[in-house]
Coordinates of C-alpha atoms in Angstrom, one line a residue:
M1 CA 18.2 0.8 46.4
R2 CA 17.6 -2.2 44.2
R3 CA 13.8 -1.9 44.6
T4 CA 14.0 1.8 43.6
R5 CA 15.9 0.8 40.4
E6 CA 13.3 -1.9 39.6
V7 CA 10.5 0.6 40.0
F8 CA 12.3 3.1 37.8
L9 CA 12.9 0.6 35.1
A10 CA 9.3 -0.6 35.2
A11 CA 8.1 3.0 34.9
A12 CA 10.5 3.7 32.0
F13 CA 9.3 0.6 30.2
A14 CA 5.7 1.5 30.7
L15 CA 6.3 4.9 29.1
L16 CA 8.5 3.8 26.3
A17 CA 6.6 0.6 25.3
P18 CA 3.8 2.5 23.5
A19 CA 6.3 4.6 21.6
S20 CA 8.1 1.5 20.4
A21 CA 4.8 -0.2 19.4
L22 CA 4.0 2.9 17.4
A23 CA 7.3 2.7 15.6
D24 CA 7.0 -1.0 15.1
C25 CA 3.5 -0.8 13.7
A26 CA 4.3 2.0 11.4
A27 CA 7.5 0.2 10.1
D28 CA 5.5 -3.0 9.6
I29 CA 2.8 -1.2 7.7
S30 CA 5.4 0.1 5.3
K31 CA 6.8 -3.4 4.8
V32 CA 3.3 -4.8 4.0
E33 CA 2.5 -1.8 1.7
Y34 CA 5.7 -2.4 -0.2
A35 CA 5.0 -6.2 -0.5
I36 CA 1.5 -5.5 -1.8
D37 CA 2.7 -2.8 -4.2
H38 CA 5.4 -5.2 -5.6
V39 CA 3.4 -8.4 -5.8
N40 CA 5.4 -9.9 -8.6
R41 CA 8.7 -9.3 -6.8
S42 CA 7.2 -10.5 -3.5
G43 CA 5.7 -13.7 -5.0
I44 CA 2.3 -13.0 -3.4
D45 CA -0.7 -14.3 -5.3
T46 CA -3.6 -11.9 -6.0
V47 CA -6.1 -13.4 -3.5
T48 CA -3.5 -13.3 -0.7
A49 CA -2.6 -9.7 -1.6
E50 CA -6.3 -8.7 -1.4
K51 CA -6.6 -10.2 2.1
M52 CA -3.4 -8.5 3.1
R53 CA -4.7 -5.2 1.8
A54 CA -7.9 -5.6 3.9
L55 CA -5.8 -6.3 7.0
L56 CA -3.6 -3.3 6.2
E57 CA -6.6 -1.0 5.9
D58 CA -7.9 -2.2 9.3
A59 CA -4.4 -1.8 10.8
N60 CA -4.2 1.8 9.6
K61 CA -7.7 2.5 11.1
E62 CA -6.6 1.1 14.4
R63 CA -3.4 3.1 14.3
K64 CA -5.2 6.3 13.6
A65 CA -7.6 5.5 16.5
G66 CA -4.6 5.1 18.8
N67 CA -5.0 1.4 19.3
E68 CA -1.4 0.3 18.6
A69 CA -1.7 -3.2 20.1
R70 CA -4.6 -4.0 17.7
C71 CA -2.7 -2.3 14.8
Q72 CA 0.3 -4.5 15.5
E73 CA -1.9 -7.6 15.8
L74 CA -3.5 -7.0 12.4
I75 CA -0.3 -6.1 10.6
N76 CA 1.4 -9.2 12.0
Q77 CA -1.4 -11.3 10.4
A78 CA -0.8 -9.6 7.1
K79 CA 3.0 -10.1 7.4
Y80 CA 2.5 -13.7 8.1
M81 CA 0.1 -14.2 5.1
G82 CA 2.6 -12.7 2.7
N83 CA 5.7 -14.0 4.4
V84 CA 7.0 -10.5 4.9
E85 CA 10.0 -10.1 7.2

């Protein structure tokens, strides 16, 4: 019985993980977009904002291509650069 439950939980995680990555990437994209659009409020310098914008564009391309893991990786880099929570 326990083994069946473990298999079920593993299968559920495998099905739900991509959906949560999609939501996380989309939410993080919005956070980075907001930070870039409000540079003065965010305290991000122009050079950093341009680098973040390039990462944001690449993340959006990966998201549209269905590569959520790569999208999240790129957007995490942009978040780190701009100290976006």
